[in-house]
Amino acid sequence: MGLANGHMGLAGRVFSARPIQMTVIFIAQAAVLAVMGVYDSNEMPILWRFVFWFVLMSVGGIAFSLTEPLVRDRWFKDANLAVHIGIISLIVSVPITIGLMGLNTRLAWDRPLSVWAMQFVSVMIIAVIFIGGTIFARRLFAKETSASRVPGSAFLERLPVKLRSSTLWAINSEGHYLRVFTDRGETLILLRLSDALRELEGVSGLQTHRSWWVAEQGIEQIKTSSGKKTILLKSGQEVPVARSRLSSLKQVGWR
């Protein structure tokens, strides 16, 4: 159930975050390709050309948005950037190639395998250029703006839109996912705890357990029972405190 909820949350962010910007980009791409009539699409009425390219660009964009976090944070999390770009481009090229071959064959699908292969390779090359450029540009922009960001803002941007301006209370690792507790509710995101901790540098909080990080502003009460400490969050969730973390709590005055 947790994995299913995680995938649903991921898909929800793709379709709910920045929908206007994504739609405008797809419309602009479709309009340019429709006017140019590339891949012999000029034999179709211009309205159908636009619809075809809009659907194809949308499929490619959504495939990228869904695939990139899975490749980067789960399937190939230990691989380098070049491998990430290659795998994402490979996956995204599949629906694009099918769409283009459908156009070229008028849905007859009667081309030999060699033609399919050549079409796939050409799409793959273009995908590597565009996807690689997108990832590099995004990382460059992130580096330039990181210095001026409020601590923890990069992490909050990963949350659903309705939670991005919320107050962070705690995060709990659940396999490859993190359950995030805020003053506006909780959600499940695809991210490793180690990566989250890097993005939360500068935020007043502590890792109290190997699977838990707690923000100071999320604490309702610190309890001690039978020599064991636990933290009661404002959400009512009880968080364990590992013995190895007790000294860290004392250092920051959490008693």
Coordinates of N, CA, C and O in Angstrom, one line a residue, residues 133-223:
G133 N 20.3 18.5 -21.7 CA 20.3 20.0 -21.5 C 19.3 20.4 -20.4 O 19.7 21.3 -19.7
T134 N 18.2 19.8 -20.3 CA 17.2 20.1 -19.3 C 17.8 19.9 -17.9 O 17.7 20.7 -17.0
I135 N 18.4 18.7 -17.7 CA 18.9 18.3 -16.4 C 20.1 19.2 -16.0 O 20.2 19.7 -14.9
F136 N 21.0 19.5 -17.0 CA 22.1 20.3 -16.7 C 21.7 21.8 -16.4 O 22.2 22.4 -15.5
A137 N 20.7 22.3 -17.2 CA 20.3 23.7 -16.9 C 19.6 23.8 -15.6 O 19.8 24.7 -14.8
R138 N 18.8 22.7 -15.2 CA 18.2 22.8 -13.9 C 19.2 22.7 -12.7 O 19.0 23.4 -11.8
R139 N 20.2 21.9 -12.9 CA 21.2 21.8 -11.8 C 22.0 23.1 -11.7 O 22.4 23.6 -10.6
L140 N 22.3 23.7 -12.9 CA 23.0 25.0 -12.9 C 22.2 26.1 -12.2 O 22.7 26.8 -11.4
F141 N 20.9 26.1 -12.5 CA 20.0 27.1 -11.9 C 19.9 26.9 -10.4 O 19.9 27.8 -9.6
A142 N 19.9 25.6 -10.0 CA 19.8 25.3 -8.6 C 21.0 25.7 -7.8 O 20.9 26.2 -6.7
K143 N 22.2 25.6 -8.4 CA 23.4 26.0 -7.8 C 23.4 27.5 -7.6 O 23.9 28.1 -6.6
E144 N 23.0 28.2 -8.7 CA 23.0 29.7 -8.6 C 22.0 30.3 -7.6 O 22.3 31.3 -7.1
T145 N 20.9 29.6 -7.4 CA 19.9 30.1 -6.5 C 20.0 29.5 -5.1 O 19.3 30.0 -4.2
S146 N 20.8 28.5 -4.9 CA 20.8 27.8 -3.6 C 21.3 28.7 -2.5 O 20.9 28.6 -1.3
A147 N 22.2 29.7 -2.8 CA 22.8 30.5 -1.8 C 21.7 31.5 -1.2 O 21.8 31.9 -0.1
S148 N 20.7 31.9 -2.1 CA 19.7 32.8 -1.6 C 18.5 32.2 -1.1 O 17.5 32.8 -0.7
R149 N 18.4 30.8 -1.1 CA 17.2 30.1 -0.6 C 17.1 30.1 0.9 O 18.1 30.1 1.6
V150 N 15.9 30.1 1.3 CA 15.6 29.8 2.7 C 16.0 28.4 3.0 O 15.7 27.5 2.3
P151 N 16.6 28.1 4.2 CA 17.0 26.7 4.5 C 15.8 25.8 4.5 O 14.7 26.1 5.0
G152 N 15.9 24.7 3.8 CA 14.8 23.7 3.7 C 13.9 23.9 2.5 O 13.0 23.1 2.2
S153 N 14.0 25.1 1.8 CA 13.1 25.4 0.7 C 13.2 24.3 -0.4 O 12.2 24.0 -1.1
A154 N 14.4 23.9 -0.7 CA 14.6 22.9 -1.8 C 13.8 21.6 -1.5 O 13.2 21.0 -2.3
F155 N 13.8 21.2 -0.2 CA 13.0 20.0 0.2 C 11.5 20.3 0.1 O 10.8 19.4 -0.4
L156 N 11.1 21.4 0.6 CA 9.6 21.7 0.5 C 9.1 21.8 -0.9 O 7.9 21.5 -1.1
E157 N 9.9 22.1 -1.8 CA 9.5 22.2 -3.2 C 9.2 20.8 -3.8 O 8.5 20.7 -4.8
R158 N 9.6 19.8 -3.1 CA 9.3 18.4 -3.5 C 7.9 18.0 -3.1 O 7.4 17.0 -3.6
L159 N 7.3 18.7 -2.2 CA 6.0 18.3 -1.7 C 4.9 18.8 -2.6 O 5.1 19.6 -3.5
P160 N 3.7 18.2 -2.5 CA 2.5 18.6 -3.3 C 2.3 20.1 -3.1 O 2.7 20.7 -2.0
V161 N 1.8 20.8 -4.0 CA 1.6 22.3 -4.0 C 1.0 22.7 -2.7 O 1.4 23.7 -2.1
K162 N -0.1 22.0 -2.2 CA -0.8 22.5 -1.0 C 0.1 22.5 0.2 O -0.3 23.1 1.2
L163 N 1.2 21.7 0.2 CA 2.0 21.6 1.4 C 3.3 22.4 1.3 O 4.1 22.4 2.3
R164 N 3.6 23.1 0.2 CA 4.9 23.7 0.0 C 5.1 24.9 0.9 O 6.3 25.3 1.2
S165 N 4.1 25.5 1.4 CA 4.2 26.7 2.3 C 3.9 26.3 3.7 O 3.7 27.1 4.6
S166 N 3.9 25.0 4.0 CA 3.5 24.5 5.3 C 4.8 24.5 6.2 O 5.9 24.8 5.8
T167 N 4.5 24.3 7.5 CA 5.6 24.2 8.5 C 6.0 22.7 8.6 O 5.2 21.9 8.9
L168 N 7.3 22.4 8.4 CA 7.7 21.0 8.4 C 7.9 20.6 9.9 O 8.5 21.3 10.7
W169 N 7.4 19.4 10.2 CA 7.4 18.9 11.6 C 8.4 17.7 11.7 O 9.2 17.6 12.6
A170 N 8.4 16.8 10.7 CA 9.2 15.6 10.8 C 9.2 14.8 9.5 O 8.3 15.0 8.7
I171 N 10.2 14.0 9.3 CA 10.2 13.0 8.2 C 10.6 11.7 8.7 O 11.4 11.5 9.6
N172 N 9.9 10.6 8.1 CA 10.2 9.3 8.5 C 10.5 8.4 7.2 O 9.7 8.5 6.2
S173 N 11.6 7.7 7.2 CA 12.0 6.9 6.1 C 11.2 5.6 6.1 O 11.1 4.9 7.1
E174 N 10.6 5.3 4.9 CA 9.8 4.1 4.7 C 10.4 3.4 3.4 O 9.8 3.6 2.3
G175 N 11.5 2.7 3.5 CA 12.1 2.1 2.3 C 12.7 3.2 1.5 O 13.6 4.0 1.9
H176 N 12.3 3.3 0.2 CA 12.8 4.3 -0.7 C 12.0 5.6 -0.6 O 12.3 6.6 -1.3
Y177 N 11.0 5.6 0.3 CA 10.1 6.8 0.4 C 10.3 7.5 1.7 O 10.8 6.9 2.7
L178 N 9.8 8.7 1.8 CA 9.8 9.5 3.0 C 8.4 9.9 3.3 O 7.7 10.4 2.4
R179 N 7.9 9.7 4.5 CA 6.6 10.2 4.9 C 6.9 11.5 5.6 O 7.7 11.6 6.5
V180 N 6.3 12.6 5.1 CA 6.6 13.9 5.6 C 5.4 14.4 6.4 O 4.3 14.4 5.9
F181 N 5.7 14.9 7.6 CA 4.7 15.4 8.5 C 4.8 16.9 8.6 O 5.8 17.5 8.8
T182 N 3.7 17.6 8.3 CA 3.6 19.1 8.4 C 2.4 19.6 9.1 O 1.6 18.7 9.5
D183 N 2.3 20.9 9.3 CA 1.2 21.4 10.1 C -0.1 21.4 9.2 O -1.2 21.7 9.7
R184 N 0.0 21.0 7.9 CA -1.1 21.0 7.0 C -1.4 19.5 6.6 O -2.2 19.3 5.7
G185 N -0.8 18.6 7.2 CA -1.1 17.2 6.9 C 0.2 16.5 6.5 O 1.3 17.0 6.7
E186 N 0.1 15.3 6.0 CA 1.3 14.5 5.7 C 1.2 14.0 4.3 O 0.1 13.9 3.6
T187 N 2.4 13.5 3.7 CA 2.4 13.0 2.4 C 3.6 12.1 2.2 O 4.4 12.0 3.1
L188 N 3.6 11.3 1.1 CA 4.7 10.4 0.9 C 5.4 10.8 -0.4 O 4.8 11.0 -1.4
I189 N 6.7 10.9 -0.3 CA 7.5 11.3 -1.5 C 8.6 10.3 -1.7 O 9.1 9.6 -0.8
L190 N 9.1 10.2 -3.0 CA 10.2 9.3 -3.4 C 11.5 10.0 -3.2 O 11.9 10.9 -4.0
L191 N 12.2 9.7 -2.1 CA 13.5 10.4 -1.8 C 14.2 9.6 -0.6 O 13.5 9.1 0.3
R192 N 15.5 9.5 -0.7 CA 16.2 8.9 0.4 C 16.4 9.9 1.5 O 16.5 11.1 1.3
L193 N 16.5 9.3 2.7 CA 16.6 10.2 3.9 C 17.9 10.9 3.9 O 18.0 12.1 4.2
S194 N 19.0 10.3 3.4 CA 20.3 11.0 3.3 C 20.2 12.2 2.4 O 20.8 13.3 2.7
D195 N 19.5 12.1 1.3 CA 19.4 13.3 0.4 C 18.5 14.4 1.0 O 18.8 15.6 0.9
A196 N 17.5 13.9 1.8 CA 16.6 14.9 2.5 C 17.4 15.7 3.5 O 17.3 16.9 3.6
L197 N 18.3 15.0 4.2 CA 19.1 15.6 5.3 C 20.0 16.7 4.7 O 20.2 17.8 5.3
R198 N 20.5 16.4 3.5 CA 21.4 17.4 2.8 C 20.6 18.7 2.5 O 21.0 19.8 2.6
E199 N 19.3 18.5 2.0 CA 18.5 19.6 1.7 C 17.9 20.4 2.9 O 17.5 21.5 2.7
L200 N 18.0 19.7 4.0 CA 17.5 20.3 5.3 C 18.6 21.0 6.1 O 18.3 21.4 7.3
E201 N 19.8 21.1 5.6 CA 20.9 21.7 6.3 C 20.5 23.2 6.6 O 20.0 23.9 5.7
G202 N 20.7 23.6 7.8 CA 20.3 24.9 8.2 C 19.0 25.0 8.9 O 18.6 26.1 9.5
V203 N 18.2 24.0 8.8 CA 16.9 23.9 9.4 C 17.1 23.4 10.9 O 17.8 22.5 11.1
S204 N 16.4 24.0 11.8 CA 16.6 23.6 13.2 C 15.9 22.3 13.4 O 14.6 22.2 13.5
G205 N 16.6 21.2 13.5 CA 16.1 19.9 13.7 C 17.2 18.9 13.9 O 18.4 19.2 13.7
L206 N 16.8 17.7 14.2 CA 17.8 16.6 14.5 C 17.3 15.3 13.9 O 16.1 15.0 13.9
Q207 N 18.3 14.4 13.5 CA 18.0 13.0 13.2 C 18.0 12.3 14.6 O 19.0 12.1 15.2
T208 N 16.8 11.9 15.0 CA 16.7 11.3 16.3 C 16.8 9.7 16.3 O 16.9 9.1 17.3
H209 N 16.7 9.2 15.1 CA 16.7 7.8 14.9 C 17.2 7.5 13.4 O 17.2 8.4 12.6
R210 N 17.6 6.3 13.1 CA 18.2 6.1 11.8 C 17.1 6.3 10.7 O 17.4 6.5 9.5
S211 N 15.8 6.3 11.1 CA 14.8 6.5 10.1 C 13.9 7.7 10.3 O 12.9 8.0 9.7
W212 N 14.4 8.6 11.3 CA 13.6 9.7 11.7 C 14.4 11.0 11.7 O 15.5 11.0 12.2
W213 N 13.8 12.1 11.2 CA 14.4 13.5 11.5 C 13.2 14.3 12.0 O 12.1 14.2 11.4
V214 N 13.5 15.1 13.0 CA 12.4 15.9 13.6 C 12.8 17.4 13.6 O 14.0 17.7 14.0
A215 N 11.9 18.2 13.2 CA 12.1 19.7 13.3 C 11.8 20.2 14.7 O 10.8 19.7 15.3
E216 N 12.5 21.1 15.2 CA 12.3 21.6 16.6 C 10.9 22.2 16.7 O 10.2 22.0 17.7
Q217 N 10.4 22.8 15.6 CA 9.0 23.4 15.7 C 7.9 22.4 15.6 O 6.7 22.8 15.8
G218 N 8.3 21.1 15.4 CA 7.3 20.1 15.3 C 7.1 19.4 16.6 O 6.2 18.5 16.7
I219 N 7.9 19.7 17.6 CA 7.8 19.0 18.9 C 6.7 19.5 19.8 O 6.6 20.7 20.1
E220 N 5.9 18.6 20.3 CA 4.9 18.9 21.3 C 5.4 18.6 22.7 O 5.2 19.4 23.6
Q221 N 6.1 17.5 22.8 CA 6.6 17.1 24.1 C 7.7 16.0 24.0 O 7.7 15.2 23.0
I222 N 8.6 16.1 24.8 CA 9.7 15.0 24.9 C 9.4 14.2 26.2 O 9.4 14.7 27.3
K223 N 9.2 12.9 26.0 CA 8.8 12.0 27.1 C 9.9 11.0 27.4 O 10.6 10.6 26.5

